[in-house]
Short mmCIF file of C-alpha atoms in Angstrom, two decimals:
data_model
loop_
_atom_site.label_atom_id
_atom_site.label_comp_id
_atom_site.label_asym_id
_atom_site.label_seq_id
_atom_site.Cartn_x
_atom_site.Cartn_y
_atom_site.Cartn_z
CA UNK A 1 0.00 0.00 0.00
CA UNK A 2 1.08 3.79 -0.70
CA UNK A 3 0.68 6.24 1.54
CA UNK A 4 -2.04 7.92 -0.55
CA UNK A 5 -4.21 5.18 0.10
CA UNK A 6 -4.15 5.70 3.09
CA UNK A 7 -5.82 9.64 3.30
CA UNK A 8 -8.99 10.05 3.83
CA UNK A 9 -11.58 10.24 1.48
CA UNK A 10 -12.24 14.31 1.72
CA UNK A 11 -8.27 14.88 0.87
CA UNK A 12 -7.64 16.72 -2.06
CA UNK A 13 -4.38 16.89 -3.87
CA UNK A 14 -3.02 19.81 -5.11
CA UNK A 15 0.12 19.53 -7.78
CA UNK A 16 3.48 19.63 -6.20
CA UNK A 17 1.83 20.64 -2.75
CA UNK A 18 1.45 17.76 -1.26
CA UNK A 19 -2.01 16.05 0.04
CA UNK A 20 -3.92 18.30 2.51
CA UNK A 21 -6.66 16.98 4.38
CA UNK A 22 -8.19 18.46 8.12
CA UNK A 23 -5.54 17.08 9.96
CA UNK A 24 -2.78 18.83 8.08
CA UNK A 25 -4.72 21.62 6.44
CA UNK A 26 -3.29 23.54 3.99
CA UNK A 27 -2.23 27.13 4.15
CA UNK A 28 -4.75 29.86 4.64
CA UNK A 29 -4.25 32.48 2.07
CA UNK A 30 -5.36 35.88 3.14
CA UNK A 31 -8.10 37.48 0.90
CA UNK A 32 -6.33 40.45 -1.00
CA UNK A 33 -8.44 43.30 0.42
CA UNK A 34 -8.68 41.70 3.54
CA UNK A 35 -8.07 44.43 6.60
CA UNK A 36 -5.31 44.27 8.48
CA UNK A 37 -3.72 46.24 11.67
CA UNK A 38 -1.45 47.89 8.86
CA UNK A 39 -4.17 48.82 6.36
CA UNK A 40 -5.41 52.76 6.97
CA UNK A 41 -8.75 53.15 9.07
CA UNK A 42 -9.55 55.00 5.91
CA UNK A 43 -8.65 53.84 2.72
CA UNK A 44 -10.98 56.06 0.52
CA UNK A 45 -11.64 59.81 1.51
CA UNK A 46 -14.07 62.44 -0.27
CA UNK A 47 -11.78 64.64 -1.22
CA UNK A 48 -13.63 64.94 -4.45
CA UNK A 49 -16.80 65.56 -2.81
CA UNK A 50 -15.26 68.37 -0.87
CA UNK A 51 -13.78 69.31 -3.85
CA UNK A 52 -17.10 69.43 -5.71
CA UNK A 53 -18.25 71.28 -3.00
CA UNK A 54 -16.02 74.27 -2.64
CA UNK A 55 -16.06 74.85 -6.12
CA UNK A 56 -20.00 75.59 -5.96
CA UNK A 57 -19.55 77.17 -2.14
CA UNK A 58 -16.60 79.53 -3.49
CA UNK A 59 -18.28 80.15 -6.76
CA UNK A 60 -20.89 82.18 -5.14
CA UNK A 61 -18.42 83.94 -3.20
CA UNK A 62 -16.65 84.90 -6.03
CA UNK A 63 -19.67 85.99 -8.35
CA UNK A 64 -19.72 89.13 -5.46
CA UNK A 65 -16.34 89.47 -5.43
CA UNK A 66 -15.18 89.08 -8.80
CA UNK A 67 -17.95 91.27 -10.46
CA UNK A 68 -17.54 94.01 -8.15
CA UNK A 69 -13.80 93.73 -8.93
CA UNK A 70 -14.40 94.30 -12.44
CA UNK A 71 -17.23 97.13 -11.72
CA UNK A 72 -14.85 99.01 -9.85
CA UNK A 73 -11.49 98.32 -11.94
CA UNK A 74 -13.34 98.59 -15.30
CA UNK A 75 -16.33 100.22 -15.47
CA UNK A 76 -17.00 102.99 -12.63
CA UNK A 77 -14.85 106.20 -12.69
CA UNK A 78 -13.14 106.34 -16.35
CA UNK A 79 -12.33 102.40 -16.80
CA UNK A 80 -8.76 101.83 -16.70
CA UNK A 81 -7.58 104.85 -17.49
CA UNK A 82 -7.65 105.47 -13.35
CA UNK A 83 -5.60 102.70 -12.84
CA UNK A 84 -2.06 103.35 -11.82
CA UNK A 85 0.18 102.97 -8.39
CA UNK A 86 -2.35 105.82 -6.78
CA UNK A 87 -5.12 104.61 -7.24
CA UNK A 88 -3.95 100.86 -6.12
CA UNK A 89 -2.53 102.81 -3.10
CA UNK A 90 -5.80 104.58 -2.25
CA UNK A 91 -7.57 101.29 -2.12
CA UNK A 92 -5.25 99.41 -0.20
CA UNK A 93 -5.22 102.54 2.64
CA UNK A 94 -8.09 100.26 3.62
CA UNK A 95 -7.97 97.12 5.47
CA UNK A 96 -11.31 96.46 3.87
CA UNK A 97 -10.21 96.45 0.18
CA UNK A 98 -7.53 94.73 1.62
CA UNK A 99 -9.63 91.57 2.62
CA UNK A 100 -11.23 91.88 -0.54
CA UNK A 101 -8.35 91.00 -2.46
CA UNK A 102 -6.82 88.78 -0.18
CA UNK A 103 -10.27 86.73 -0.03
CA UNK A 104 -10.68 87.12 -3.90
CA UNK A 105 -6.85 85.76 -4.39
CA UNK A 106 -6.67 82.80 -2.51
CA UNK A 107 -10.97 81.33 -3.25
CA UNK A 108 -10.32 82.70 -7.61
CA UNK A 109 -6.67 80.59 -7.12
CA UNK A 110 -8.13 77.21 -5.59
CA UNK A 111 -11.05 77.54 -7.68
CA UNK A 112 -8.87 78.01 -10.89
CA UNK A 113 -6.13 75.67 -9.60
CA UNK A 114 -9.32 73.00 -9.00
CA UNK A 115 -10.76 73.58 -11.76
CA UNK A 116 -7.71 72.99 -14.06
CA UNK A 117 -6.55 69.73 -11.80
CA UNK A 118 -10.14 68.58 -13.41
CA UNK A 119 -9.27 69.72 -17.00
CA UNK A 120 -5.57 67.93 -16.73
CA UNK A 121 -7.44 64.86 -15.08
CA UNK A 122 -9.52 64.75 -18.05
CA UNK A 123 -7.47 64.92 -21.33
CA UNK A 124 -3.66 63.79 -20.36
CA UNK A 125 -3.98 60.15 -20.54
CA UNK A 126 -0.26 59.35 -19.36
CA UNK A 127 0.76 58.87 -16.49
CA UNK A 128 3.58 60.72 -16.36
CA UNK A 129 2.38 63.81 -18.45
CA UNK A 130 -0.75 63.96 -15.78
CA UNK A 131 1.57 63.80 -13.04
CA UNK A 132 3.80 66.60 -14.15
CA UNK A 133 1.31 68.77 -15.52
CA UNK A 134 -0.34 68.79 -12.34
CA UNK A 135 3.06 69.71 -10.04
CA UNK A 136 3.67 72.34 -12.59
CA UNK A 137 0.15 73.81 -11.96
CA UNK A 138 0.44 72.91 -8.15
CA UNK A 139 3.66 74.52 -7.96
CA UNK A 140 2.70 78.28 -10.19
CA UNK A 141 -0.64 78.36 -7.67
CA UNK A 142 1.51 78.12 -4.25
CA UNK A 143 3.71 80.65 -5.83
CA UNK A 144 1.31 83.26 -7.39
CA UNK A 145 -0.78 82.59 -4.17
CA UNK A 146 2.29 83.54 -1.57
CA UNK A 147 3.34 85.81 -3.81
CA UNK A 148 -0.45 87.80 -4.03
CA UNK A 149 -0.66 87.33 -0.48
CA UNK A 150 2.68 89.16 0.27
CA UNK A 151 2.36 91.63 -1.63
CA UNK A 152 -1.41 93.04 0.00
CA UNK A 153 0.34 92.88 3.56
CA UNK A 154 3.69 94.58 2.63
CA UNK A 155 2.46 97.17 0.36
CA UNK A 156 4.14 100.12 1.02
CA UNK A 157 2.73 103.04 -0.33
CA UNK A 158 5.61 105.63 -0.05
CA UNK A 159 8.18 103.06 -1.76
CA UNK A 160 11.00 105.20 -3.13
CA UNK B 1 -16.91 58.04 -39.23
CA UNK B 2 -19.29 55.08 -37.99
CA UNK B 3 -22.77 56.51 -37.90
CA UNK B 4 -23.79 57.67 -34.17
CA UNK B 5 -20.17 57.77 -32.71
CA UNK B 6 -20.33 61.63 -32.27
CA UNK B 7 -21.74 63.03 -29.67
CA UNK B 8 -23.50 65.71 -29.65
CA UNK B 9 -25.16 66.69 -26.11
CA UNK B 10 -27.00 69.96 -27.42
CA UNK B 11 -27.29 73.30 -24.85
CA UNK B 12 -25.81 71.06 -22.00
CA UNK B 13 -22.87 69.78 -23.36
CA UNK B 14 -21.79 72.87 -25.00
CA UNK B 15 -22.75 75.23 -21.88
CA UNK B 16 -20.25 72.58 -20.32
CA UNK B 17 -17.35 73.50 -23.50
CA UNK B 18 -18.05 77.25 -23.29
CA UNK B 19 -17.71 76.55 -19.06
CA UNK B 20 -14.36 74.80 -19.48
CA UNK B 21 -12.72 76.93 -22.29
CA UNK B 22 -13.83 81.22 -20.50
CA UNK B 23 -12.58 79.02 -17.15
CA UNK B 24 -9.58 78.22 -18.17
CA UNK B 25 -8.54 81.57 -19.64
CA UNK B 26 -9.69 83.05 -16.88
CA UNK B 27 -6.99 81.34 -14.61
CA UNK B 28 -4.20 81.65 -17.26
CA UNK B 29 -5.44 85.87 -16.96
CA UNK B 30 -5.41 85.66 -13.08
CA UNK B 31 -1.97 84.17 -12.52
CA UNK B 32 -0.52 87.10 -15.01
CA UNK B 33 -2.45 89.84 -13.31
CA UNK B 34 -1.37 88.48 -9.92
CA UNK B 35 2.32 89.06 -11.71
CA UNK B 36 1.24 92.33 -12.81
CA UNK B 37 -0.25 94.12 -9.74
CA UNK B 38 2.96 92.88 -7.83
CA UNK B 39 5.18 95.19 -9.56
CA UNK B 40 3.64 97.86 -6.72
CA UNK B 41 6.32 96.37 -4.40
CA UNK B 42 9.01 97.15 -6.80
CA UNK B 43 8.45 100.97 -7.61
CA UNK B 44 5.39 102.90 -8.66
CA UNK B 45 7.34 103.61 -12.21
CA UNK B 46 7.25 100.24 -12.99
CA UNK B 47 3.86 99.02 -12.49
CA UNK B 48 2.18 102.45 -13.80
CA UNK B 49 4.39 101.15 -17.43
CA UNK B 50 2.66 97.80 -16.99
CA UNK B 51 -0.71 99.41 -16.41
CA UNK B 52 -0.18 101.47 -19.41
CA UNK B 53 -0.15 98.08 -21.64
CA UNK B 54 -3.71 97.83 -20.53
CA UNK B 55 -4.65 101.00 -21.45
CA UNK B 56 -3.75 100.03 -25.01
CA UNK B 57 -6.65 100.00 -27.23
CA UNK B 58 -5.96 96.10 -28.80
CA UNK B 59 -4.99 95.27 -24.75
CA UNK B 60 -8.65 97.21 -24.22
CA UNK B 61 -10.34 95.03 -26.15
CA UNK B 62 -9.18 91.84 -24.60
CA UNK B 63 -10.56 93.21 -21.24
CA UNK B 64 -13.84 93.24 -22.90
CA UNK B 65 -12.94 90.17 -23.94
CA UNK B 66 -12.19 88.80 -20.28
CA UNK B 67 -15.34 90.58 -18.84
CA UNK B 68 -17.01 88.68 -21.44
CA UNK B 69 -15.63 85.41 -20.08
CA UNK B 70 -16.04 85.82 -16.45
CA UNK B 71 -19.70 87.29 -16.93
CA UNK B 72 -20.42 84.14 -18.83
CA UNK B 73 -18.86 81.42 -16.29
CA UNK B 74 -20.40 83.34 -13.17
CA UNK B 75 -23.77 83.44 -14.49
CA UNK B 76 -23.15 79.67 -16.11
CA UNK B 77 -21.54 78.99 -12.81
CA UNK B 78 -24.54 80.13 -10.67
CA UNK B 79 -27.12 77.35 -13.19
CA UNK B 80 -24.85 74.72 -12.38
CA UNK B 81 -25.24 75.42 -8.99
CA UNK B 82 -29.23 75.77 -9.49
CA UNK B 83 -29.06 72.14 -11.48
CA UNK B 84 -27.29 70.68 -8.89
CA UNK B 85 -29.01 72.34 -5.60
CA UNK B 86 -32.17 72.51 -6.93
CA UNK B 87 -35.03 70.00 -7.19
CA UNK B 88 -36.68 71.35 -10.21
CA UNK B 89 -33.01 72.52 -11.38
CA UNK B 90 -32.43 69.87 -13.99
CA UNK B 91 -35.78 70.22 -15.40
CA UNK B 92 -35.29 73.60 -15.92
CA UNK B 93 -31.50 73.48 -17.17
CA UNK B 94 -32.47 74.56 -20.51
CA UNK B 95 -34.41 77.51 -19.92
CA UNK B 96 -31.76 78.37 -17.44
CA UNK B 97 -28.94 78.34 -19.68
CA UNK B 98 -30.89 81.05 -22.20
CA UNK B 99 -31.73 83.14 -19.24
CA UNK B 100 -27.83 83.04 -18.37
CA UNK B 101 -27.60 83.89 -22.07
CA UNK B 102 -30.27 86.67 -22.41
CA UNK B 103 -28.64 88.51 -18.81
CA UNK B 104 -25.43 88.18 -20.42
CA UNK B 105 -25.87 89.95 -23.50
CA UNK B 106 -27.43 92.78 -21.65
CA UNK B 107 -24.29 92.86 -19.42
CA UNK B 108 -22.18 93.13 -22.09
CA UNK B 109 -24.44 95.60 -23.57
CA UNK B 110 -24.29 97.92 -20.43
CA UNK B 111 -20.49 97.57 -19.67
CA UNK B 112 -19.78 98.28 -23.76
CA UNK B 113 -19.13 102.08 -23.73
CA UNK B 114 -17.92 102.23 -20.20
CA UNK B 115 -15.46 99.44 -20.52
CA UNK B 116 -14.32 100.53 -24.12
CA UNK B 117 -14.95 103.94 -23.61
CA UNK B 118 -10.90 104.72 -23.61
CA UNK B 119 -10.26 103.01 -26.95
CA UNK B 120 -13.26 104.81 -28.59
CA UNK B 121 -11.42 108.00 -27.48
CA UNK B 122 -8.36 107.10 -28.75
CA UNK B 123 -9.21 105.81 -32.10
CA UNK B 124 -11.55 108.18 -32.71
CA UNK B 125 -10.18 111.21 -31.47
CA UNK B 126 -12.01 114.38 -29.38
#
């Protein structure tokens, strides 16, 4: 007699593995998604949905602020032909202006920045040209927002 | 082609385009004006000669241009809003989008002369 004969009749042989039955079961393989102490107590977020969100929340906001932007640099008083380093200085004599812009800056730069993560999501198909295109964008919107930003609160308006 | 590959999604699809494309050059204007207006930290001389580029009468007409944008993706911006928010908003998308059109050409109407009001000067003398 073999030794396979002697197994009992629920054993089932696998090739090369040897013959598992309940006394010598075989190896429990985890399933792949299968939580562990290592995996993340979150493993999706909603960043999108926030996303989605501030880009209707800070739309509104900016419909005031934008449009009165324009009604005051554009259309009220002349147009542009008011617009120089006076005029910029008279407006920023005021901490309320100042908000304004400062408000106007950072929600029109997310939006923008948000918007255009969506638009480079959308139509770069590789990879790598996604990935890039988005630290370039990343990287010009931390800049022109620090930049804005430092420029409001150090204006000075008797430079030179 | 193959017959019924293209797709064409009527006032919702290209309310969606025209969204996309005045968004997009609206950002590309906002990170060079952010440039612009920060030459007041370097010396009143130097952002009053980058000022002066917009009070060029071509340079003019591009601010038209850009109020035309914004105006449209702020008043496009505020149906999306209504579609998504509101119960009877996707219903209603339609009508909502020529409303958004119909207010816009009126806005555009109304900030004509006082936007382009320079230019007309200057081209056309007195």
């Amino acid at each position: 007699m073999s030794a396979e004969t002697s197994t009992p009749a629920d054993a089932v042989e696998l090739a090369g593995a040897g013959t598992y039955s309940p006394d010598n079961p075989a190896p429990v393989i985890e399933p792949p998604r299968t939580r562990t102490k290592s995996t993340p107590r979150a493993t999706r977020t909603n960043f999108e949905m926030y996303g989605w969100l501030f880009m209707r929340l800070s739309g509104i906001v900016l419909v005031v602020l934008v449009l009165g932007h324009l009604l005051i640099q554009l259309v009220l008083d002349g147009g542009v032909t008011k617009i120089g380093f006076a005029f910029v200085a008279g407006r920023w004599a005021s901490p309320f202006w100042q908000m304004w812009d400062l408000l106007m800056l950072w929600l029109a730069m997310l939006h923008g920045a948000n918007g255009l993560r969506t638009v480079i999501n959308d139509y770069a198909e590789r990879d790598n040209t996604r990935f890039w295109l988005k630290m370039l964008l990343y990287t010009a919107t931390v800049f022109t927002v620090f930049l804005g930003t430092l420029v409001i609160f150090t204006f000075d308006p008797n430079i030179q | 082609m193959p017959a019924g590959t293209l797709y064409r999604g009527r006032e919702g699809m290209w309310s969606w385009v025209a969204h996309r494309v005045t968004g997009v050059l609206i950002f590309f204007f906002l990170f060079v004006h952010v440039l612009d207006t920060s030459l007041v930290r370097v010396s009143p001389q130097a952002y009053d000669n980058v000022v002066a580029t917009y009070k060029n009468p071509i340079v003019n007409l591009m601010e038209y241009g850009l109020v035309a944008a914004i105006l449209f993706h702020a008043l496009n911006g505020l149906r999306v809003i209504a579609v998504d928010f509101w119960s009877k908003g996707p219903k209603y998308q339609r009508q909502m989008l020529w409303s958004v059109v119909g207010i816009w050409i009126v806005l555009m109407a109304g900030a004509f002369y006082p936007v382009l009001d320079h230019t007309l000067r200057t081209l056309f003398g007195s």
